Coordinates of C-alpha atoms in Angstrom, one line a residue:
Chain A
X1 CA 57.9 -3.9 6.7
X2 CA 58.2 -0.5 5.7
X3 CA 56.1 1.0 8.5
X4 CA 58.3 -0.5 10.7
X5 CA 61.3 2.1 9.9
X6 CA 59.7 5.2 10.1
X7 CA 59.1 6.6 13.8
X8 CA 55.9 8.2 13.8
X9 CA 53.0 5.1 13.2
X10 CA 52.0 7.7 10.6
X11 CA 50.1 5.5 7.9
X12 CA 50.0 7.8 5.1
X13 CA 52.0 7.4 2.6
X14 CA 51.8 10.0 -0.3
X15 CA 54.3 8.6 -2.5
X16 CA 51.9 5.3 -3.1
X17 CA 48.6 7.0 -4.3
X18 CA 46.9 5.4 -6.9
X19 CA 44.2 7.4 -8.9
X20 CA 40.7 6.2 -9.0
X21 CA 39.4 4.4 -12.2
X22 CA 35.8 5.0 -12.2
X23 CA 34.9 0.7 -12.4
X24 CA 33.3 0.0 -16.3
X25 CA 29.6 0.5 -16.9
X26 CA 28.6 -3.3 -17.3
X27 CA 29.1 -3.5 -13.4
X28 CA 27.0 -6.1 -12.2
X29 CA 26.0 -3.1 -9.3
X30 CA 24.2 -0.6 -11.1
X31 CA 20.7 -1.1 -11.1
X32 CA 18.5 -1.7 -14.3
X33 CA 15.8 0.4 -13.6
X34 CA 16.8 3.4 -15.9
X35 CA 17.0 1.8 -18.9
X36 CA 14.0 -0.5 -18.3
X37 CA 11.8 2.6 -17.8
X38 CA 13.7 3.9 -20.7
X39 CA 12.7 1.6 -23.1
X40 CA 9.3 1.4 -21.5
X41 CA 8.8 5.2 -22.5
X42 CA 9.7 4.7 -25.9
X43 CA 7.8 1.7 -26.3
X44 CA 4.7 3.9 -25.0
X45 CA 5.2 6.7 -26.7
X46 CA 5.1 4.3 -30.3
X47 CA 2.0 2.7 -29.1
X48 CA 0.6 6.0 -28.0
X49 CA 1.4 7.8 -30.9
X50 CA 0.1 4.9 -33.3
X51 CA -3.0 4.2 -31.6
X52 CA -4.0 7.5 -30.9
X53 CA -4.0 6.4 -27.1
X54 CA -3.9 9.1 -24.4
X55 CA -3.1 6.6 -21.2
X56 CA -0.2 5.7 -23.5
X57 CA 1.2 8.8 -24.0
X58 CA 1.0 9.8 -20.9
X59 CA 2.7 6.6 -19.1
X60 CA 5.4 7.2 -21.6
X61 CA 5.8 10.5 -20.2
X62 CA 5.6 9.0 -16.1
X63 CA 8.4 6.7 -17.7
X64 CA 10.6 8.8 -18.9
X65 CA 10.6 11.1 -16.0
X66 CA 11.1 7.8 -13.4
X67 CA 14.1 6.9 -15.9
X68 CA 15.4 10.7 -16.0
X69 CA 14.9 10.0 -11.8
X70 CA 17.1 7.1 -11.8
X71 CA 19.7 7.8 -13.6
X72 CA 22.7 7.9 -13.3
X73 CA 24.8 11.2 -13.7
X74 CA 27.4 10.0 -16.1
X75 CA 24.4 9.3 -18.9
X76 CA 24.7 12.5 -21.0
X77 CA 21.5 14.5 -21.4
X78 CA 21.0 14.1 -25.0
X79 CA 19.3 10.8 -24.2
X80 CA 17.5 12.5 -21.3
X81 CA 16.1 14.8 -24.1
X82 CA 15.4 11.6 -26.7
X83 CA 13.4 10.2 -24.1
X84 CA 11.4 13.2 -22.8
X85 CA 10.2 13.8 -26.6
Chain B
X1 CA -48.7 78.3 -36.8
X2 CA -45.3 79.1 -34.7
X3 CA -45.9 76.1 -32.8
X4 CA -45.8 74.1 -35.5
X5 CA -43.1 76.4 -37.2
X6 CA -41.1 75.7 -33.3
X7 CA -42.3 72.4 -33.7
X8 CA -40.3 72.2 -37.4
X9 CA -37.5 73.6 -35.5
X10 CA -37.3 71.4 -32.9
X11 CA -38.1 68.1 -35.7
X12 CA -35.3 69.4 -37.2
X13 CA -32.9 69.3 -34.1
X14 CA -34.9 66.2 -33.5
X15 CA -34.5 65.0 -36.8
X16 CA -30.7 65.5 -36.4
X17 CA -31.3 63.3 -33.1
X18 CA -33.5 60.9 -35.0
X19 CA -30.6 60.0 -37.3
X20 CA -29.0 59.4 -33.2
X21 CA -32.8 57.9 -33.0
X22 CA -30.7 54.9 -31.4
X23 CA -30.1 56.3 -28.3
X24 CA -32.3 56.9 -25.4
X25 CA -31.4 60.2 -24.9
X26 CA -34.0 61.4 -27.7
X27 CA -37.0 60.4 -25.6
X28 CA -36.1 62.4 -22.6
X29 CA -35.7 65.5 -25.1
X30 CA -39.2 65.1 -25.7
X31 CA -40.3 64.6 -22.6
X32 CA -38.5 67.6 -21.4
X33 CA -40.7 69.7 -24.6
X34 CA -43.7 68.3 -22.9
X35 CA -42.6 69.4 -19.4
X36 CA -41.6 73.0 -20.5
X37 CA -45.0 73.6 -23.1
X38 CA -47.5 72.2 -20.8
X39 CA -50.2 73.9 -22.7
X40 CA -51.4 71.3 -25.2
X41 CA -50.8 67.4 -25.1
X42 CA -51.8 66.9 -28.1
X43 CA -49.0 68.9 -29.6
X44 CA -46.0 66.6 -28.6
X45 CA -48.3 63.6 -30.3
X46 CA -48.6 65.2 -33.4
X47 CA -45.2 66.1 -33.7
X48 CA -43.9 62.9 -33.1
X49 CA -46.3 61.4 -35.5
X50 CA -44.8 64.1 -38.2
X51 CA -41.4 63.5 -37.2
X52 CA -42.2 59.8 -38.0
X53 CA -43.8 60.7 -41.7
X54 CA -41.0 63.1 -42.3
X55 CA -38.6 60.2 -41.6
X56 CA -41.0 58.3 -44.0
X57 CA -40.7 60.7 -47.0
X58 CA -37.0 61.3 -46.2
X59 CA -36.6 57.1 -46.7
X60 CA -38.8 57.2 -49.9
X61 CA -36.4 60.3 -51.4
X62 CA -33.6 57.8 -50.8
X63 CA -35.4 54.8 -51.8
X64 CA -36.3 56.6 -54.7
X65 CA -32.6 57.9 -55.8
X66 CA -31.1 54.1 -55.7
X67 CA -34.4 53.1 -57.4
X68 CA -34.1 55.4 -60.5
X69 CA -30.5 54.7 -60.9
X70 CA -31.6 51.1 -61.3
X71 CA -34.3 52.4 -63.8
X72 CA -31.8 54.0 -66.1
X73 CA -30.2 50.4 -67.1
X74 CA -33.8 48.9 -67.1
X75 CA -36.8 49.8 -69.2
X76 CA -38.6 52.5 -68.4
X77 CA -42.1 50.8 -67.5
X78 CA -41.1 48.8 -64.4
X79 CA -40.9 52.0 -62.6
X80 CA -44.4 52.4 -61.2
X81 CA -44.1 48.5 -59.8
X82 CA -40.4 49.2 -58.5
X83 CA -41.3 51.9 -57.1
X84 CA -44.4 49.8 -55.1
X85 CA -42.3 46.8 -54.3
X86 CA -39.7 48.9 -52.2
X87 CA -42.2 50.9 -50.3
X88 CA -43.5 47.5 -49.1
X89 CA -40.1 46.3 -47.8
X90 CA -40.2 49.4 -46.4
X91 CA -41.6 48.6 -42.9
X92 CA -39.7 45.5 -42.5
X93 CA -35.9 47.0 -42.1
X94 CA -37.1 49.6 -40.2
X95 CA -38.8 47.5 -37.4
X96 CA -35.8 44.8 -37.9
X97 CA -33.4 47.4 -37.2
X98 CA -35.1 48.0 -33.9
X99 CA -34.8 44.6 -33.1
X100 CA -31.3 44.1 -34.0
X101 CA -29.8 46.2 -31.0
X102 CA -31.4 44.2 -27.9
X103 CA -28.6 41.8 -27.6
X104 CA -29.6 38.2 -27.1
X105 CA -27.6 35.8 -25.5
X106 CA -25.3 34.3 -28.3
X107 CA -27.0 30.4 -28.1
X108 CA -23.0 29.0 -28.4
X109 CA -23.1 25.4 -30.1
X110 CA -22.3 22.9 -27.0
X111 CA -18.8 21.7 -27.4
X112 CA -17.5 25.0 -27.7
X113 CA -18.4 25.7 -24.0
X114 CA -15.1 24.6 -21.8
X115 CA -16.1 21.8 -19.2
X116 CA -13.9 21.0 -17.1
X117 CA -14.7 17.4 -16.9
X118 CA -13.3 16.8 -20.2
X119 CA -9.8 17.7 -19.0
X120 CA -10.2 15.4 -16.0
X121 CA -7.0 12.8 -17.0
X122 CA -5.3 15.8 -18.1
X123 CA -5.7 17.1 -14.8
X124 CA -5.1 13.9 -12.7
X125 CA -1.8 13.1 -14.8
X126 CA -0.5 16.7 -14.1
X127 CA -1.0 16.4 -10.4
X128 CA 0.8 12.7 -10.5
X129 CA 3.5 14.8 -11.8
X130 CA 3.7 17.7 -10.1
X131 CA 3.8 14.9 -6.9
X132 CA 6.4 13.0 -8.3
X133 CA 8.6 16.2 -9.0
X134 CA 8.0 17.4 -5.8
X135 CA 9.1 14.0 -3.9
X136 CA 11.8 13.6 -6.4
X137 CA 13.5 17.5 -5.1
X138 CA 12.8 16.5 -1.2
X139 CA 14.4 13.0 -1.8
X140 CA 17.4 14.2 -3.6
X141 CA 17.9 16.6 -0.7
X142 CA 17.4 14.7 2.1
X143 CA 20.0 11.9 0.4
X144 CA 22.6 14.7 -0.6
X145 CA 22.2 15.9 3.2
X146 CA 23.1 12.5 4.5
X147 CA 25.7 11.9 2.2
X148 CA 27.9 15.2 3.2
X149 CA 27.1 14.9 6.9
X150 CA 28.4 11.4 6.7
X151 CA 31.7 12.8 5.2
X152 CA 32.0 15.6 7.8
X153 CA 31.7 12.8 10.2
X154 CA 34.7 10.8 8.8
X155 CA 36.5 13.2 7.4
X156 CA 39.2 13.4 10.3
X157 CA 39.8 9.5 10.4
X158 CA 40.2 9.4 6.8
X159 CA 42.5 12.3 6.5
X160 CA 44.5 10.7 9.4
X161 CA 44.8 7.6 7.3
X162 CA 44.9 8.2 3.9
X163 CA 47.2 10.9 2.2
X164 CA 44.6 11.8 -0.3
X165 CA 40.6 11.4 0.5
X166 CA 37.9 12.2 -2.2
X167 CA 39.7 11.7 -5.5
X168 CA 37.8 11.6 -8.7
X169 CA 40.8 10.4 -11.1
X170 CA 40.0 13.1 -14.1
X171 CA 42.1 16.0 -13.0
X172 CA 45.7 16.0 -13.8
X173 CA 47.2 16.9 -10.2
X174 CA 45.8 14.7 -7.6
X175 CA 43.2 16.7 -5.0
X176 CA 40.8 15.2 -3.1
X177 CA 37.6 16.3 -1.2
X178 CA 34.8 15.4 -4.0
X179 CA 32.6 13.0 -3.4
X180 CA 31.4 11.3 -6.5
X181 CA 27.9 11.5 -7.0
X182 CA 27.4 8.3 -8.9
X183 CA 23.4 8.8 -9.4
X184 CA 20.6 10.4 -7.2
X185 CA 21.0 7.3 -4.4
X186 CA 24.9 6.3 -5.0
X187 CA 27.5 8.5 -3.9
X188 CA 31.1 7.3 -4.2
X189 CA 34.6 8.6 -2.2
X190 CA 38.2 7.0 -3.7
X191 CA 40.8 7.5 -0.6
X192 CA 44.4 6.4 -1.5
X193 CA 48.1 6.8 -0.3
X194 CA 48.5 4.5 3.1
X195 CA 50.7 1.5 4.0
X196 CA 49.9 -1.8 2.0
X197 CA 46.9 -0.5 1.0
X198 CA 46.3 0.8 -3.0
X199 CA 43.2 2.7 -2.2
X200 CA 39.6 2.2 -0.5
X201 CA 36.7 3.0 -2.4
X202 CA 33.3 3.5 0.1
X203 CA 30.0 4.0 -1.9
X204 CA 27.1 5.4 -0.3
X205 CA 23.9 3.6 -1.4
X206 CA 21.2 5.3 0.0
X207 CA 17.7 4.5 -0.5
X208 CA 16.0 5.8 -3.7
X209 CA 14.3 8.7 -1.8
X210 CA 13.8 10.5 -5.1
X211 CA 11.8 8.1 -6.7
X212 CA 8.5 7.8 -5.2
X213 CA 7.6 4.3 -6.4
X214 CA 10.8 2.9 -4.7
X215 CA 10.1 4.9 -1.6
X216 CA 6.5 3.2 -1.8
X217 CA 7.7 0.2 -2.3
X218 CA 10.0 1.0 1.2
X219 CA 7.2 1.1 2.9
X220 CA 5.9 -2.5 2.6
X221 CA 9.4 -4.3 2.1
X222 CA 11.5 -2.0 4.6
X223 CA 15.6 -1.8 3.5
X224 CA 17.9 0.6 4.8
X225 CA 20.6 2.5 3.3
X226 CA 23.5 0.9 2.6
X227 CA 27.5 1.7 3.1
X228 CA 29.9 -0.4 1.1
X229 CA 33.6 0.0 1.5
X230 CA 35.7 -1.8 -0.8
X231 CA 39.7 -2.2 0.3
X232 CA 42.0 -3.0 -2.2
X233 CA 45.5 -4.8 -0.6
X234 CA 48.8 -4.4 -2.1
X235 CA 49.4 -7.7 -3.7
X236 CA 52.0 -9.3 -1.1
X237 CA 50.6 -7.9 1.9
X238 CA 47.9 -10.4 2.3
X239 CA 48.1 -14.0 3.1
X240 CA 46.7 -16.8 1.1
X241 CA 43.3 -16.9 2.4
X242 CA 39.5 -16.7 2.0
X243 CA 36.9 -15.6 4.8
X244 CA 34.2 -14.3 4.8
X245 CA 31.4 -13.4 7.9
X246 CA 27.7 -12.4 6.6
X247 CA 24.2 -11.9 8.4
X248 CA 22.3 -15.6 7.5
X249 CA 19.8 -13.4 5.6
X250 CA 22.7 -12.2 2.8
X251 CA 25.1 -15.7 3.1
X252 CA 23.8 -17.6 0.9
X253 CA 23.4 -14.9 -1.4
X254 CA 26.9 -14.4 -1.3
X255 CA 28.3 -17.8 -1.4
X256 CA 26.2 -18.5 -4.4
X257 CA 27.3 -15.5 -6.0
X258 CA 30.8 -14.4 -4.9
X259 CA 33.4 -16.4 -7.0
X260 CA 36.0 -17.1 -4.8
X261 CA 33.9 -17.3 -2.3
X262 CA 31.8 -20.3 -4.0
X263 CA 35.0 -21.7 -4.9
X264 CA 37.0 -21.9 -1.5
X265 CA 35.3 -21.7 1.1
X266 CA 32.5 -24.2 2.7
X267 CA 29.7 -22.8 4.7
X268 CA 29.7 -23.0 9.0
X269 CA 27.4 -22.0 11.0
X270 CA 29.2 -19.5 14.2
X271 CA 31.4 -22.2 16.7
X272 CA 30.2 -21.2 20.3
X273 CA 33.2 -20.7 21.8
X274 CA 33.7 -17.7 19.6
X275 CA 31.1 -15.2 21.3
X276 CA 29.3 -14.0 18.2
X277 CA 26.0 -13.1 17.8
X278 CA 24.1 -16.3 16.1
X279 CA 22.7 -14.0 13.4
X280 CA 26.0 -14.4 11.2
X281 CA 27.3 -17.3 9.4
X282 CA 30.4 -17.0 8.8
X283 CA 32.6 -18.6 5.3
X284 CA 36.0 -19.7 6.0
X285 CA 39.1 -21.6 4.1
X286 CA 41.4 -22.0 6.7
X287 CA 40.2 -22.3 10.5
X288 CA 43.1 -20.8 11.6
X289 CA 42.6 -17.8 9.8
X290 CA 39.2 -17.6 10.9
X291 CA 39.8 -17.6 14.5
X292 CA 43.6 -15.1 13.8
X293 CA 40.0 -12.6 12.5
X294 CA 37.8 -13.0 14.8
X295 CA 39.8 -12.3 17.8
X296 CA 38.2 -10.3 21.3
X297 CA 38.0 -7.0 19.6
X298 CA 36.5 -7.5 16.4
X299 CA 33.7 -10.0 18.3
X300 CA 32.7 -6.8 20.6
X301 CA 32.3 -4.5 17.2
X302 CA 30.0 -7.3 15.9
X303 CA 28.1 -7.8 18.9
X304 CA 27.9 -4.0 19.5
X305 CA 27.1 -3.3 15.9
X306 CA 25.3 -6.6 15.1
X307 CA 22.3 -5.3 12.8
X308 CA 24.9 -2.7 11.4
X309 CA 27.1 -5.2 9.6
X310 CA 26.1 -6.8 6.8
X311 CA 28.8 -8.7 5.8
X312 CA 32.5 -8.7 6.1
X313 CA 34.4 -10.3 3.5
X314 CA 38.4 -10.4 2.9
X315 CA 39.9 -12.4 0.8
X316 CA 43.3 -12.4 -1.7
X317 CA 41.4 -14.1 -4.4
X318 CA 38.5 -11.6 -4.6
X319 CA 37.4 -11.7 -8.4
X320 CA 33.9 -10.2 -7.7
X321 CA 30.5 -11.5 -8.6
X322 CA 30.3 -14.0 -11.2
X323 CA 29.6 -13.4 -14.6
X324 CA 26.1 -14.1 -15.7
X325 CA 27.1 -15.5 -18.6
X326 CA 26.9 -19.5 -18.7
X327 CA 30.5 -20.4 -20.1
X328 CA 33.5 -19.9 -17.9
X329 CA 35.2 -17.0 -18.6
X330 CA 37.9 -17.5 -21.2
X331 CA 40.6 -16.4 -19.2
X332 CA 41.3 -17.0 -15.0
X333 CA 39.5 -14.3 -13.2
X334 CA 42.9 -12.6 -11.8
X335 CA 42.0 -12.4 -8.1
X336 CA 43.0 -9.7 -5.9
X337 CA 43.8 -9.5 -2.2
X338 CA 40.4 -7.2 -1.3
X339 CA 38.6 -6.4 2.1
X340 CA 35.4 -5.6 1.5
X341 CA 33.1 -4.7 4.1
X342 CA 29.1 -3.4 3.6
X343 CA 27.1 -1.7 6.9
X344 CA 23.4 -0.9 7.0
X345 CA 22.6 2.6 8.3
X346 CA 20.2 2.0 11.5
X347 CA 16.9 3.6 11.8
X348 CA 15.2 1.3 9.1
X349 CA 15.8 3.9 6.2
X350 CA 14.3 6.8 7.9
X351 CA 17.9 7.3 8.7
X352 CA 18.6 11.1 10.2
X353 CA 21.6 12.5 9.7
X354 CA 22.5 12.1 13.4
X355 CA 22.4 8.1 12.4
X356 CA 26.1 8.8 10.6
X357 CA 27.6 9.7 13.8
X358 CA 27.4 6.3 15.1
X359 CA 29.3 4.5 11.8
X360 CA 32.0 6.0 13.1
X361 CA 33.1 3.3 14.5
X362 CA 32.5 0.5 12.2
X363 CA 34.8 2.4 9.8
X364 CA 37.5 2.6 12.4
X365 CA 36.8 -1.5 12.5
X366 CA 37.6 -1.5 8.8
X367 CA 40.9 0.4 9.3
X368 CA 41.7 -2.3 12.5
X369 CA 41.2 -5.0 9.9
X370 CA 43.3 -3.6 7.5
X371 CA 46.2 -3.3 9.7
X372 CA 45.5 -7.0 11.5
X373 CA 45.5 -8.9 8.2
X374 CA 48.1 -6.6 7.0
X375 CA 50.6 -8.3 9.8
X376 CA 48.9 -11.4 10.1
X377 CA 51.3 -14.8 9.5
X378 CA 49.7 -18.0 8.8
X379 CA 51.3 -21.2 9.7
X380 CA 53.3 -23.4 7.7
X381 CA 50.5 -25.8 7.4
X382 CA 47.7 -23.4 7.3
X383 CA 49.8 -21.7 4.1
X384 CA 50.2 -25.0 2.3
X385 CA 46.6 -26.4 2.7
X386 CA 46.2 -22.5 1.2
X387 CA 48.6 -23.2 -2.1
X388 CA 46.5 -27.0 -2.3
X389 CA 43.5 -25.3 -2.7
X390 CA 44.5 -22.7 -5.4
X391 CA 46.0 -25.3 -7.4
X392 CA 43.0 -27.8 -7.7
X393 CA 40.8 -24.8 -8.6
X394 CA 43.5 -24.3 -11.2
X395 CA 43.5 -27.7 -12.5
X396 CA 40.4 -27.5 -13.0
X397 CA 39.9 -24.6 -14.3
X398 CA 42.2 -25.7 -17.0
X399 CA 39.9 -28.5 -17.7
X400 CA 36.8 -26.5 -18.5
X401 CA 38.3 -24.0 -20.4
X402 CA 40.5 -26.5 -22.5
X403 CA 37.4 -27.5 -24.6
X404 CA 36.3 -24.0 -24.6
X405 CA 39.4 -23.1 -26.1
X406 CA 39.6 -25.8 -28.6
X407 CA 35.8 -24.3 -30.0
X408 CA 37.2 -21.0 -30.3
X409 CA 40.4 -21.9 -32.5
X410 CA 37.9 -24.0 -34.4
X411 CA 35.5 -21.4 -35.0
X412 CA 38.3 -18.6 -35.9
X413 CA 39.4 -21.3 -38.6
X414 CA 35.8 -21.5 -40.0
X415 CA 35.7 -18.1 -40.1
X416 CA 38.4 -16.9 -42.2
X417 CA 37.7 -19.1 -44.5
X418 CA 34.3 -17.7 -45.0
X419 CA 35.6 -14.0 -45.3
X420 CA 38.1 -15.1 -48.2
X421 CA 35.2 -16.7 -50.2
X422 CA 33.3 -13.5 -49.2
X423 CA 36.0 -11.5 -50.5
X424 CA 35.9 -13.7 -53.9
X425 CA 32.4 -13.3 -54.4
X426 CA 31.6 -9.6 -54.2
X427 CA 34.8 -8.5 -55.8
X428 CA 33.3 -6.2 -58.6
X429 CA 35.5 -5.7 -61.9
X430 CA 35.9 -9.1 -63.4
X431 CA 39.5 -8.8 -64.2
X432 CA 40.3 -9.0 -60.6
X433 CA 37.6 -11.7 -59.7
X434 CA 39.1 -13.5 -62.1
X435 CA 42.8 -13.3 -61.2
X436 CA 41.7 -14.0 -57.8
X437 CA 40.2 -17.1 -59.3
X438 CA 42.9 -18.0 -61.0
X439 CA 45.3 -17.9 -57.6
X440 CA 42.7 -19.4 -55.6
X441 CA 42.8 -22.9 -58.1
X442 CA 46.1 -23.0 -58.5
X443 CA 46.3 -23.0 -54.3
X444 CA 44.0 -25.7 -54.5
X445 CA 45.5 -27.7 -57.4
X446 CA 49.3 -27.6 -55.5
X447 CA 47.5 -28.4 -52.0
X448 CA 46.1 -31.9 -54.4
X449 CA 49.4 -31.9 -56.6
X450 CA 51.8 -33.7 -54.5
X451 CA 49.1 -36.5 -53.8
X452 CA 48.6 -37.3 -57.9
X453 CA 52.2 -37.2 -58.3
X454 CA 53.0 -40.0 -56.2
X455 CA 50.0 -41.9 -58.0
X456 CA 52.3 -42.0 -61.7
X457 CA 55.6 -43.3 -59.5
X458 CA 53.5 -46.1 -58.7
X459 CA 52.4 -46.5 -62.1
X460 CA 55.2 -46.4 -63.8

């Protein structure tokens, strides 16, 4: 066992470091909330915009600011901005 | 006569007022005449009256001027009646004009006027906002505040173990000391360079402070924040085995999830001669593994720490949760020898900062556990029953993807053959089309040739 030779019980070893691959988006772990609201807003904003509905418009705007909330920091702000409009 | 004369004086400075007749200031003039000549009343009377009928003939002059311009186009008799009609009008701009300047309230049309209760959902969805903004900045805080006193907490054990702590991979030269921050609730910290370990990634999962519907939701359903820390082994440091130990609430979560997990081990409640507290259940291949674990020290952690630790969970098969989708996965799930451990934060999610002092322990637990399996030996026995097992799942993992993989070769068959009549069809200039015809036929005709020749042998 290789910790055996050396003297000092010193764990480190800073020959054997391995770099960290960030794991890939389809993860089971993260959670679906930001896209759910995502599309929510969208979907509300249509309606809203169709149907000349106010509640609409607004709950697209409570979505896409719950979605903005949630997300997570590697989605790139152009779709932040998609959803806000 | 010098009265009057005066009086023609002062009409004239009053007629130079009169054309200022709209201010007030005229009337005081006079009264001030009438104090000065107090002699005769009756003066001031009459020379307002003449000021008025000078005004009068002054307006007719006027009137007249416009008039007998008019006249020159017209004929020359309508001057006697245009002459009457204007004097008539006469009266009526002048007494309008006094009207004009008291100013009325402008009547505004009703819609016009602002009411406030119009704006009312404007209003209410505004406030919702500014609410939600405002919780989102405090949550965001108070999780970034617990995720930085946590690593000032650990910091020393990690840099005691680990050569580098806090690498995020993108920068050429390795240096450490960031922690990822994976989204508003996640934080995530990659430590690697230590004996027979390839690196230990611990994500923070903190409650979603920021969002005020999840921290609502908190409040009925409570959960607590969350520490996962994932160990990956070198690959021959481990011995064959599966084990895991989980609170009852999250076993059968796992079990039914976890791949290896479902496919190794068998469910037991604790044994009582192993002083655990009951809450856990634990997962286990081989016995003799399972007791080699749970040996004096890591049974006082878990009575110590018992609502800390959630689950506990090493294996050398670890192929994370399974896939969702229905089919098996068209190739083995390469497992890897992994420890992975998950604590809950006491204090019930109204976790202080002063609640990360006391993981302190529980991650020197997970750095016991790495070194224990790291030198634990199973016995002969205990490795073969090991082997046993990871064959038969083999085997039959063989058999389930064996028709799976017959289907696919099928399907890739079917599917070239599609693409080259595709090709055939929408090829544009005939010339081609045609030549591609041509070679497509005479495939087919040799594929049927050597069948018709053998009919004429027999013939013959």
């Amino acid at each position: 066992m290789s910790s055996g030779t050396n003297i000092s019980n010193d764990p480190r070893r800073p020959n054997k470091v391995v770099r960290y691959k960030p794991p890939q988006p389809g993860g089971p772990s993260d959670d679906p909330t930001p896209d759910y609201m995502n599309l929510l807003g969208m979907i509300f904003s249509m309606c809203g915009l169709m149907m000349k509905l106010k509640w609409c418009a607004w709950a697209a705007v409570y979505c896409s600011f719950i979605s903005f909330a949630n997300s997570r920091t590697s989605e790139d702000t152009k779709q932040m901005l998609s959803s806000f409009m | 006569m010098s009265t009057v004369y005066s009086a023609n004086q002062h009409d004239a400075d009053i007629d130079d007022n009169e054309f200022a007749e709209f201010e007030d200031f005229d009337d005081e003039e006079v009264d001030q005449i009438i104090k000065k000549d107090t002699k005769s009343e009756s003066d001031t009377q009459e020379k307002v009256k003449v000021t008025k009928d000078s005004e009068f003939i002054e307006d007719e002059e006027e009137e007249e001027s416009t008039v007998e311009t008019e006249d020159d186009d017209e004929f020359e008799q309508f001057d006697e009646e245009e002459f009457e009609k204007p004097e008539a009008d006469k009266p009526l701009p002048m007494s309008k004009s006094k009207e004009e300047f008291k100013i009325k309230p402008a009547d505004v049309p009703q819609y016009l006027q602002t009411r406030w209760d119009s704006f009312y959902m404007e209003i209410l969805m505004l406030a919702g906002l500014g609410v939600y903004f405002l919780n989102f900045l405090q949550g965001k805080n108070k999780n970034h505040r617990l995720a930085q006193t946590w690593l000032s907490a650990h910091k020393d054990i990690l840099d005691a173990n680990f050569s580098i702590v806090g690498d995020d991979g993108t920068s050429k030269e390795v240096q450490g000391g960031t922690l990822m921050k994976e989204s508003e609730n996640v934080y995530a910290l990659w430590c690697s360079g230590r004996s027979c370990v390839e690196g230990m990634l611990v994500e923070l999962k903190f409650l979603k402070r920021q969002d005020l519907i999840s921290t609502i939701a908190g409040m009925f359903k409570p959960a607590s924040d969350q520490i996962q820390i994932q160990v990956d082994l070198d690959q021959k440091v481990m011995d064959k085995f599966v084990f895991a130990i989980a609170q009852k609430r999250s076993a059968t979560k796992l079990h039914k999830d976890m791949v290896d997990l479902s496919q190794f081990t068998e469910k037991k409640n604790v044994d009582r001669k192993v002083d655990i507290p009951s809450c856990f259940q634990v997962m286990s291949e081989i016995g003799e593994a399972t007791n080699a674990i749970l040996d004096k020290k890591v049974c006082q952690v878990l009575q110590k720490y018992e609502s800390c630790v959630e689950y506990m969970h090493f294996s050398d098969q670890f192929a994370g949760i399974k896939s969702q989708e229905e089919g098996t996965p068209s190739k083995l799930p390469l497992g890897k020898p992994v420890l992975s451990f998950c604590f809950n934060v006491p204090g019930k999610g109204k976790s202080k900062p002063s609640d990360m002092e006391e993981m302190k322990p529980l991650l020197q637990l997970v750095i016991y556990c790495v070194d224990k399996i790291s030198r634990m030996q199973l016995s002969k026995e205990a490795r073969n029953k090991a082997e046993k097992n990871r064959q038969k799942a083999e085997e039959e993992y063989e058999r389930m993807t064996h028709a799976q993989r017959q289907e696919a070769a099928q399907a890739r068959r079917e599917e070239k053959r599609r693409a080259e009549k595709e090709r055939l069809l929408n090829e544009e200039d005939p010339d081609k089309a045609r030549k591609l015809e041509e070679r497509e036929s005479k495939k087919e005709m040799r594929k049927k040739q050597p069948k018709m020749k053998m009919m004429k042998v027999k013939a013959m």
